[in-house]
mmCIF file of C-alpha atoms and ligand atoms in Angstrom:
data_model
loop_
_atom_site.group_PDB
_atom_site.id
_atom_site.type_symbol
_atom_site.label_atom_id
_atom_site.label_comp_id
_atom_site.label_asym_id
_atom_site.label_seq_id
_atom_site.Cartn_x
_atom_site.Cartn_y
_atom_site.Cartn_z
ATOM 1 C CA MET A 1 96.456 114.486 102.464
ATOM 2 C CA ASN A 2 92.990 113.788 101.041
ATOM 3 C CA GLU A 3 94.150 110.329 100.122
ATOM 4 C CA ILE A 4 95.279 109.726 103.699
ATOM 5 C CA LYS A 5 91.942 110.935 105.085
ATOM 6 C CA LYS A 6 90.038 108.627 102.753
ATOM 7 C CA GLN A 7 92.157 105.690 103.873
ATOM 8 C CA LEU A 8 91.390 106.203 107.601
ATOM 9 C CA ASN A 9 88.536 103.673 107.432
ATOM 10 C CA PHE A 10 90.349 101.124 105.248
ATOM 11 C CA THR A 11 93.474 100.495 107.290
ATOM 12 C CA LEU A 12 94.565 96.963 108.099
ATOM 13 C CA ASN A 13 94.114 96.168 111.763
ATOM 14 C CA ASP A 14 93.704 92.405 111.760
ATOM 15 C CA LEU A 15 94.288 89.950 108.982
ATOM 16 C CA LYS A 16 92.323 86.776 109.419
ATOM 17 C CA ILE A 17 93.261 84.102 106.939
ATOM 18 C CA GLU A 18 90.640 81.350 106.610
ATOM 19 C CA LYS A 19 93.008 78.746 105.251
ATOM 20 C CA ASN A 20 95.421 77.234 107.775
ATOM 21 C CA ILE A 21 98.783 78.285 106.359
ATOM 22 C CA GLY A 22 100.714 77.881 109.603
ATOM 23 C CA GLU A 23 100.731 78.854 113.215
ATOM 24 C CA HIS A 24 99.688 82.458 113.725
ATOM 25 C CA TYR A 25 101.832 84.685 115.972
ATOM 26 C CA LYS A 26 100.410 88.108 116.536
ATOM 27 C CA GLY A 27 102.961 90.755 117.452
ATOM 28 C CA LYS A 28 102.137 94.340 118.173
ATOM 29 C CA VAL A 29 102.559 95.338 114.549
ATOM 30 C CA ARG A 30 103.115 92.187 112.506
ATOM 31 C CA ASP A 31 100.994 89.086 111.991
ATOM 32 C CA ASN A 32 103.337 86.182 111.418
ATOM 33 C CA PHE A 33 102.351 82.819 110.018
ATOM 34 C CA HIS A 34 104.999 80.156 110.551
ATOM 35 C CA MET A 35 105.366 77.797 107.592
ATOM 36 C CA ASN A 36 108.109 75.182 108.140
ATOM 37 C CA ASP A 37 111.364 77.063 107.716
ATOM 38 C CA LYS A 38 109.701 80.241 106.448
ATOM 39 C CA ILE A 39 107.531 82.974 107.931
ATOM 40 C CA LEU A 40 104.810 84.842 106.120
ATOM 41 C CA MET A 41 105.063 88.285 107.712
ATOM 42 C CA VAL A 42 102.167 90.660 107.288
ATOM 43 C CA THR A 43 102.940 94.177 108.451
ATOM 44 C CA SER A 44 99.595 95.556 109.553
ATOM 45 C CA ASP A 45 98.781 99.264 109.843
ATOM 46 C CA ARG A 46 98.797 98.986 113.637
ATOM 47 C CA VAL A 47 100.969 101.409 115.568
ATOM 48 C CA SER A 48 102.450 100.726 118.969
ATOM 49 C CA ALA A 49 104.253 102.973 121.408
ATOM 50 C CA PHE A 50 105.439 102.340 124.955
ATOM 51 C CA ASP A 51 104.626 98.691 124.187
ATOM 52 C CA HIS A 52 100.893 99.383 123.737
ATOM 53 C CA VAL A 53 98.968 98.952 120.502
ATOM 54 C CA LEU A 54 97.198 102.264 119.921
ATOM 55 C CA GLY A 55 95.280 101.956 116.652
ATOM 56 C CA THR A 56 96.086 102.144 112.949
ATOM 57 C CA ILE A 57 97.804 104.618 110.627
ATOM 58 C CA PRO A 58 96.891 104.880 106.922
ATOM 59 C CA PHE A 59 99.461 103.192 104.624
ATOM 60 C CA LYS A 60 101.805 102.435 107.523
ATOM 61 C CA GLY A 61 102.233 98.728 106.706
ATOM 62 C CA GLN A 62 103.080 99.463 103.102
ATOM 63 C CA ILE A 63 105.520 102.245 103.970
ATOM 64 C CA LEU A 64 107.318 100.146 106.595
ATOM 65 C CA THR A 65 107.606 97.124 104.336
ATOM 66 C CA GLU A 66 108.902 99.155 101.420
ATOM 67 C CA ILE A 67 111.414 101.070 103.545
ATOM 68 C CA ALA A 68 112.663 97.858 105.183
ATOM 69 C CA ASN A 69 112.960 96.181 101.766
ATOM 70 C CA PHE A 70 114.885 99.172 100.450
ATOM 71 C CA TRP A 71 117.418 98.896 103.281
ATOM 72 C CA PHE A 72 117.650 95.112 103.240
ATOM 73 C CA ASP A 73 118.440 95.275 99.554
ATOM 74 C CA LYS A 74 120.982 98.058 99.979
ATOM 75 C CA THR A 75 122.859 96.260 102.763
ATOM 76 C CA LYS A 76 122.559 92.623 101.681
ATOM 77 C CA ASP A 77 126.233 92.434 100.728
ATOM 78 C CA ILE A 78 127.357 93.678 104.146
ATOM 79 C CA VAL A 79 125.035 91.629 106.365
ATOM 80 C CA PRO A 80 122.931 88.590 105.412
ATOM 81 C CA ASN A 81 119.218 89.125 106.082
ATOM 82 C CA HIS A 82 115.982 87.157 106.291
ATOM 83 C CA ILE A 83 114.269 88.288 103.081
ATOM 84 C CA ILE A 84 113.110 85.681 100.583
ATOM 85 C CA SER A 85 110.398 87.550 98.659
ATOM 86 C CA SER A 86 107.613 90.112 98.921
ATOM 87 C CA PRO A 87 104.336 88.858 97.410
ATOM 88 C CA ASP A 88 102.449 92.045 98.380
ATOM 89 C CA PRO A 89 103.533 95.606 99.281
ATOM 90 C CA GLN A 90 103.041 94.785 102.937
ATOM 91 C CA VAL A 91 103.839 91.102 103.083
ATOM 92 C CA LEU A 92 107.201 89.349 103.278
ATOM 93 C CA ILE A 93 108.276 85.776 103.041
ATOM 94 C CA ALA A 94 111.235 85.518 105.389
ATOM 95 C CA LYS A 95 113.638 82.876 106.588
ATOM 96 C CA LYS A 96 112.410 81.620 109.951
ATOM 97 C CA ALA A 97 115.255 82.226 112.353
ATOM 98 C CA LYS A 98 115.863 81.215 115.928
ATOM 99 C CA THR A 99 115.843 84.702 117.435
ATOM 100 C CA LEU A 100 118.467 86.008 119.835
ATOM 101 C CA PRO A 101 116.603 87.069 123.011
ATOM 102 C CA VAL A 102 118.006 90.618 122.882
ATOM 103 C CA GLU A 103 117.572 93.740 120.783
ATOM 104 C CA ILE A 104 120.671 95.644 119.758
ATOM 105 C CA ILE A 105 120.001 99.346 119.944
ATOM 106 C CA ILE A 106 122.577 101.755 118.552
ATOM 107 C CA ARG A 107 122.504 105.448 119.309
ATOM 108 C CA GLN A 108 124.464 108.396 117.976
ATOM 109 C CA TYR A 109 122.520 111.010 119.974
ATOM 110 C CA ILE A 110 121.119 111.188 123.485
ATOM 111 C CA THR A 111 117.373 111.458 123.064
ATOM 112 C CA GLY A 112 114.072 109.668 123.626
ATOM 113 C CA SER A 113 113.898 107.123 126.433
ATOM 114 C CA LEU A 114 117.659 107.302 127.057
ATOM 115 C CA TRP A 115 117.437 111.066 127.541
ATOM 116 C CA ARG A 116 114.403 110.656 129.807
ATOM 117 C CA GLU A 117 116.362 108.189 131.989
ATOM 118 C CA TYR A 118 119.606 110.210 131.959
ATOM 119 C CA SER A 119 117.855 113.459 132.888
ATOM 120 C CA ASP A 120 116.190 111.595 135.785
ATOM 121 C CA GLY A 121 119.676 110.669 137.022
ATOM 122 C CA ILE A 122 119.568 107.035 135.817
ATOM 123 C CA ASN A 123 122.916 105.866 134.422
ATOM 124 C CA GLY A 124 124.942 102.662 134.176
ATOM 125 C CA GLN A 125 122.016 100.364 133.298
ATOM 126 C CA TYR A 126 123.825 99.118 130.169
ATOM 127 C CA GLY A 127 127.009 98.237 132.028
ATOM 128 C CA PHE A 128 128.834 101.517 131.334
ATOM 129 C CA ASP A 129 128.318 105.135 132.323
ATOM 130 C CA ILE A 130 127.314 107.856 129.954
ATOM 131 C CA GLU A 131 129.391 110.984 130.540
ATOM 132 C CA ASP A 132 127.914 113.777 132.637
ATOM 133 C CA GLY A 133 126.777 117.156 131.374
ATOM 134 C CA LEU A 134 125.161 116.190 128.084
ATOM 135 C CA LYS A 135 122.268 118.211 126.705
ATOM 136 C CA GLN A 136 119.109 116.765 125.181
ATOM 137 C CA ASN A 137 119.691 115.574 121.583
ATOM 138 C CA GLN A 138 123.481 116.011 121.850
ATOM 139 C CA LYS A 139 125.628 113.900 119.556
ATOM 140 C CA PHE A 140 127.914 111.254 121.061
ATOM 141 C CA ASP A 141 131.480 111.321 119.733
ATOM 142 C CA GLN A 142 131.059 107.612 119.097
ATOM 143 C CA CYS A 143 127.819 105.711 118.791
ATOM 144 C CA ILE A 144 126.889 103.577 121.783
ATOM 145 C CA ILE A 145 125.086 100.245 122.061
ATOM 146 C CA THR A 146 122.283 100.099 124.628
ATOM 147 C CA PRO A 147 120.912 96.558 124.397
ATOM 148 C CA SER A 148 117.584 95.464 125.809
ATOM 149 C CA THR A 149 115.864 92.182 126.510
ATOM 150 C CA LYS A 150 113.056 91.127 124.196
ATOM 151 C CA ALA A 151 110.008 91.170 126.439
ATOM 152 C CA GLU A 152 106.860 89.054 126.168
ATOM 153 C CA TYR A 153 103.686 90.681 124.840
ATOM 154 C CA GLY A 154 102.445 93.426 127.196
ATOM 155 C CA GLN A 155 105.773 93.592 129.058
ATOM 156 C CA HIS A 156 108.345 96.324 128.670
ATOM 157 C CA ASP A 157 111.773 95.592 127.208
ATOM 158 C CA GLU A 158 114.419 96.024 129.907
ATOM 159 C CA PRO A 159 117.918 97.505 129.600
ATOM 160 C CA ILE A 160 120.693 94.927 129.928
ATOM 161 C CA SER A 161 124.492 94.984 129.896
ATOM 162 C CA ARG A 162 126.745 93.254 127.387
ATOM 163 C CA GLU A 163 128.312 91.340 130.246
ATOM 164 C CA LYS A 164 124.984 89.891 131.363
ATOM 165 C CA ILE A 165 124.023 89.029 127.777
ATOM 166 C CA ILE A 166 127.178 87.010 127.142
ATOM 167 C CA SER A 167 127.144 85.322 130.527
ATOM 168 C CA GLU A 168 123.447 84.401 130.517
ATOM 169 C CA LEU A 169 121.763 84.743 127.136
ATOM 170 C CA VAL A 170 123.921 84.589 124.002
ATOM 171 C CA PRO A 171 127.323 82.917 123.380
ATOM 172 C CA GLU A 172 129.991 85.588 123.184
ATOM 173 C CA ASP A 173 131.147 84.792 119.644
ATOM 174 C CA ILE A 174 127.609 85.108 118.327
ATOM 175 C CA TYR A 175 126.863 88.267 120.269
ATOM 176 C CA SER A 176 130.126 89.886 119.119
ATOM 177 C CA LYS A 177 129.255 89.092 115.527
ATOM 178 C CA ALA A 178 125.781 90.579 115.984
ATOM 179 C CA GLU A 179 127.357 93.741 117.399
ATOM 180 C CA ASP A 180 129.745 93.910 114.479
ATOM 181 C CA TYR A 181 126.878 93.481 111.999
ATOM 182 C CA ALA A 182 124.797 96.083 113.820
ATOM 183 C CA LEU A 183 127.633 98.622 113.694
ATOM 184 C CA LYS A 184 128.169 97.979 109.975
ATOM 185 C CA LEU A 185 124.469 98.361 109.203
ATOM 186 C CA PHE A 186 124.253 101.518 111.265
ATOM 187 C CA LYS A 187 127.241 103.052 109.520
ATOM 188 C CA ALA A 188 125.775 102.267 106.103
ATOM 189 C CA GLY A 189 122.450 103.713 107.226
ATOM 190 C CA GLN A 190 124.008 106.883 108.599
ATOM 191 C CA GLU A 191 126.015 107.490 105.439
ATOM 192 C CA TRP A 192 123.028 107.060 103.127
ATOM 193 C CA ALA A 193 120.734 109.127 105.373
ATOM 194 C CA ASP A 194 123.318 111.916 105.394
ATOM 195 C CA LYS A 195 123.389 111.990 101.596
ATOM 196 C CA MET A 196 119.606 112.287 101.561
ATOM 197 C CA GLY A 197 119.490 115.203 104.028
ATOM 198 C CA LEU A 198 118.578 113.085 107.032
ATOM 199 C CA ILE A 199 120.156 112.022 110.292
ATOM 200 C CA LEU A 200 119.761 108.389 111.332
ATOM 201 C CA VAL A 201 119.706 109.113 115.057
ATOM 202 C CA ASP A 202 119.358 105.646 116.517
ATOM 203 C CA THR A 203 117.945 102.279 115.624
ATOM 204 C CA LYS A 204 117.116 98.799 116.830
ATOM 205 C CA TYR A 205 118.227 95.497 115.287
ATOM 206 C CA GLU A 206 117.107 91.937 115.876
ATOM 207 C CA PHE A 207 119.174 88.929 114.867
ATOM 208 C CA GLY A 208 118.578 85.239 114.575
ATOM 209 C CA MET A 209 120.241 81.988 113.531
ATOM 210 C CA TYR A 210 119.210 80.293 110.312
ATOM 211 C CA ASN A 211 120.978 77.140 109.084
ATOM 212 C CA GLY A 212 123.834 77.888 111.461
ATOM 213 C CA GLU A 213 124.268 81.391 110.095
ATOM 214 C CA LEU A 214 123.663 84.670 111.939
ATOM 215 C CA ILE A 215 121.250 86.890 109.991
ATOM 216 C CA VAL A 216 119.501 90.202 110.613
ATOM 217 C CA ILE A 217 115.726 89.741 110.890
ATOM 218 C CA ASP A 218 112.586 91.754 111.573
ATOM 219 C CA GLU A 219 112.837 95.243 110.019
ATOM 220 C CA ILE A 220 115.762 97.618 109.611
ATOM 221 C CA HIS A 221 115.975 101.402 109.521
ATOM 222 C CA THR A 222 112.218 101.914 109.430
ATOM 223 C CA PRO A 223 110.543 104.825 111.225
ATOM 224 C CA ASP A 224 109.115 102.294 113.724
ATOM 225 C CA SER A 225 112.541 100.934 114.632
ATOM 226 C CA SER A 226 114.644 104.078 114.212
ATOM 227 C CA ARG A 227 114.685 107.796 114.768
ATOM 228 C CA TYR A 228 115.260 110.104 111.837
ATOM 229 C CA TRP A 229 115.754 113.868 112.013
ATOM 230 C CA ILE A 230 116.023 116.457 109.266
ATOM 231 C CA LYS A 231 119.735 117.205 108.956
ATOM 232 C CA GLU A 232 119.452 120.836 107.886
ATOM 233 C CA SER A 233 117.699 122.052 111.027
ATOM 234 C CA TYR A 234 119.652 119.971 113.564
ATOM 235 C CA ASP A 235 122.298 122.506 114.611
ATOM 236 C CA GLU A 236 120.006 125.446 115.052
ATOM 237 C CA ASN A 237 117.384 123.453 116.958
ATOM 238 C CA PHE A 238 120.056 121.930 119.151
ATOM 239 C CA LYS A 239 121.641 125.311 119.944
ATOM 240 C CA LYS A 240 118.265 126.820 120.803
ATOM 241 C CA GLY A 241 117.181 123.784 122.804
ATOM 242 C CA LEU A 242 114.221 123.253 120.452
ATOM 243 C CA PRO A 243 112.751 119.878 119.482
ATOM 244 C CA GLN A 244 114.205 118.271 116.376
ATOM 245 C CA ASN A 245 112.274 117.918 113.150
ATOM 246 C CA MET A 246 111.353 114.229 113.486
ATOM 247 C CA LEU A 247 110.114 111.863 110.795
ATOM 248 C CA ASP A 248 109.498 108.803 112.939
ATOM 249 C CA LYS A 249 107.384 107.232 115.646
ATOM 250 C CA GLU A 250 108.636 109.688 118.251
ATOM 251 C CA ASN A 251 105.890 111.988 116.911
ATOM 252 C CA ILE A 252 103.297 109.701 118.417
ATOM 253 C CA ARG A 253 105.218 109.211 121.669
ATOM 254 C CA GLN A 254 105.339 113.005 122.059
ATOM 255 C CA TRP A 255 101.607 113.251 121.357
ATOM 256 C CA LEU A 256 100.894 110.598 124.005
ATOM 257 C CA ILE A 257 103.070 112.407 126.547
ATOM 258 C CA GLU A 258 101.174 115.642 125.766
ATOM 259 C CA GLN A 259 97.933 113.768 126.535
ATOM 260 C CA GLY A 260 99.412 112.794 129.900
ATOM 261 C CA PHE A 261 100.248 109.178 128.978
ATOM 262 C CA LYS A 262 103.725 107.902 129.739
ATOM 263 C CA GLY A 263 103.319 104.177 129.272
ATOM 264 C CA GLU A 264 101.304 103.099 132.303
ATOM 265 C CA GLY A 265 97.556 102.540 132.313
ATOM 266 C CA THR A 266 95.242 102.829 129.328
ATOM 267 C CA PRO A 267 96.520 104.868 126.396
ATOM 268 C CA PRO A 268 94.248 107.573 124.917
ATOM 269 C CA LYS A 269 92.371 106.925 121.664
ATOM 270 C CA LEU A 270 94.279 108.306 118.675
ATOM 271 C CA SER A 271 92.672 111.339 117.039
ATOM 272 C CA ASP A 272 92.282 111.435 113.260
ATOM 273 C CA ASP A 273 94.681 114.383 113.251
ATOM 274 C CA ILE A 274 97.532 112.426 114.824
ATOM 275 C CA ARG A 275 96.807 109.417 112.596
ATOM 276 C CA ILE A 276 97.040 111.659 109.530
ATOM 277 C CA LEU A 277 100.113 113.458 110.832
ATOM 278 C CA LEU A 278 102.022 110.238 111.395
ATOM 279 C CA SER A 279 101.084 108.961 107.940
ATOM 280 C CA GLU A 280 102.383 112.200 106.424
ATOM 281 C CA LYS A 281 105.636 111.988 108.363
ATOM 282 C CA TYR A 282 106.204 108.377 107.307
ATOM 283 C CA MET A 283 105.497 109.271 103.653
ATOM 284 C CA GLU A 284 107.874 112.217 103.813
ATOM 285 C CA LEU A 285 110.540 109.926 105.229
ATOM 286 C CA TYR A 286 109.923 107.370 102.471
ATOM 287 C CA LYS A 287 110.508 110.085 99.883
ATOM 288 C CA LYS A 288 113.655 111.353 101.557
ATOM 289 C CA ILE A 289 115.192 107.906 101.984
ATOM 290 C CA THR A 290 114.387 106.470 98.573
ATOM 291 C CA GLY A 291 114.369 109.672 96.521
ATOM 292 C CA ASN A 292 110.986 108.628 95.063
ATOM 293 C CA ASP A 293 107.427 109.672 95.836
ATOM 294 C CA PHE A 294 105.516 107.161 97.890
ATOM 295 C CA GLU A 295 102.778 105.529 95.823
ATOM 296 C CA PRO A 296 100.031 104.466 98.180
ATOM 297 C CA PHE A 297 97.753 101.549 97.429
ATOM 298 C CA SER A 298 94.407 102.994 98.481
ATOM 299 C CA GLY A 299 91.309 101.024 99.340
ATOM 300 C CA ASP A 300 90.714 97.654 100.934
ATOM 301 C CA VAL A 301 94.096 96.407 102.093
ATOM 302 C CA LYS A 302 92.801 93.039 103.257
ATOM 303 C CA LYS A 303 91.292 92.202 99.875
ATOM 304 C CA ARG A 304 94.475 93.168 98.066
ATOM 305 C CA ILE A 305 96.658 91.029 100.323
ATOM 306 C CA ILE A 306 94.390 87.980 99.948
ATOM 307 C CA ASN A 307 94.420 88.469 96.167
ATOM 308 C CA ASN A 308 98.196 88.712 96.027
ATOM 309 C CA LEU A 309 98.655 85.667 98.243
ATOM 310 C CA GLU A 310 96.334 83.693 95.978
ATOM 311 C CA LYS A 311 98.296 84.864 92.925
ATOM 312 C CA ALA A 312 101.527 83.714 94.565
ATOM 313 C CA SER A 313 99.856 80.326 95.249
ATOM 314 C CA ILE A 314 100.257 80.772 98.988
ATOM 315 C CA LEU A 315 96.495 80.656 99.563
HETATM 316 N N1 LIG B 401 113.029 86.121 110.315
HETATM 317 C C1 LIG B 401 112.434 86.005 111.487
HETATM 318 N N2 LIG B 401 112.440 84.829 112.158
HETATM 319 C C2 LIG B 401 111.826 84.701 113.350
HETATM 320 N N3 LIG B 401 111.167 85.698 113.973
HETATM 321 C C3 LIG B 401 111.131 86.903 113.377
HETATM 322 C C4 LIG B 401 111.759 87.119 112.101
HETATM 323 N N4 LIG B 401 111.566 88.412 111.764
HETATM 324 C C5 LIG B 401 110.852 88.961 112.761
HETATM 325 N N5 LIG B 401 110.583 88.077 113.731
HETATM 326 C C6 LIG B 401 109.814 88.288 114.964
HETATM 327 O O1 LIG B 401 108.494 88.608 114.585
HETATM 328 C C7 LIG B 401 107.934 89.562 115.471
HETATM 329 C C8 LIG B 401 107.504 90.763 114.674
HETATM 330 O O2 LIG B 401 106.317 91.174 115.093
HETATM 331 P P1 LIG B 401 106.114 92.608 115.756
HETATM 332 O O3 LIG B 401 107.134 93.559 115.292
HETATM 333 O O4 LIG B 401 104.687 92.932 115.575
HETATM 334 O O5 LIG B 401 106.385 92.196 117.240
HETATM 335 P P2 LIG B 401 106.833 93.144 118.405
HETATM 336 O O6 LIG B 401 105.734 93.977 118.826
HETATM 337 O O7 LIG B 401 108.094 93.806 118.026
HETATM 338 O O8 LIG B 401 107.133 92.070 119.507
HETATM 339 P P3 LIG B 401 106.174 90.983 120.075
HETATM 340 O O9 LIG B 401 106.097 89.878 119.056
HETATM 341 O O10 LIG B 401 106.907 90.563 121.316
HETATM 342 O O11 LIG B 401 104.861 91.627 120.355
HETATM 343 C C9 LIG B 401 108.995 89.910 116.484
HETATM 344 O O12 LIG B 401 108.807 89.176 117.659
HETATM 345 C C10 LIG B 401 110.296 89.479 115.773
HETATM 346 O O13 LIG B 401 111.295 89.110 116.654
HETATM 347 MG MG1 LIG B 402 108.772 94.676 116.307
#
């Protein structure tokens, strides 16, 4: 807790690299430098929600990178991924893929944005109807895929149907393989989470082509790309209609909604309390997933990254 507070002023917002190591693409969370057939991916401490960048969270980049690396390693025999190496706790060297223009979202529970749409009477936007009469946070008998388009910076991702994807955006054989990979990854994630006392509620995957091969890219099963609930308290909370015990980014979405922000206009400035709370939740999740305490690298993140990149002869 004290360590998190101390780190509030040292978080990594922007990484400017003096040397020209490749074209710089700034995403909401990552800073990518494209180097021939590789990408140097720096996961900053920035946090985004409703497609807005809101500020930074202590240790977030390190936690996300380490959780993603944990999962990529665990699932590498089931689905090929983009990892080459990790020269710093929040930097990856990845295979530069040609990205599919869609995100594959898999859900085992009706919650979050899907619940918000469903309870407003919106249904069928993914090319199939979700059954009537579901309650918030109810489990689906079978997980469902609710794909979305990958929007440009500042735009919102839009729901899309499988039919439209295969007729307009991605060849069917490739899309089917991506779906198959996504389902396999999700199953592996759910099984491991269950063993560790967690529920992997839903998640988002991105895929790309590299040397003619379909690979999973970006990040997998992180608290930015997935929802995680505490397994033990699920039933009781569900029966009583109470919120679930969440260890993911939904914490910040809920906070924004409480401040009256639902995605349009200018988001409120994050308070130190919510920045600390999210850091704590992400650390708790790290511990639950990996079984180990999270060991934060305190202090000047930028300096450390530059040092490690020099050591790896990248700078
Ligand atoms: N191996 C890879 N090859 C090519 N692109 C990748 C790879 N891994 C991740 N990416 C892309 O890098 C970006 C990651 O940055 P980040 O997560 O900050 O972006 P975002 O906010 O999700 O989206 P955007 O870039 O549209 O703002 C994503 O656009 C993702 O598709
Ligand atoms: Mg992203």
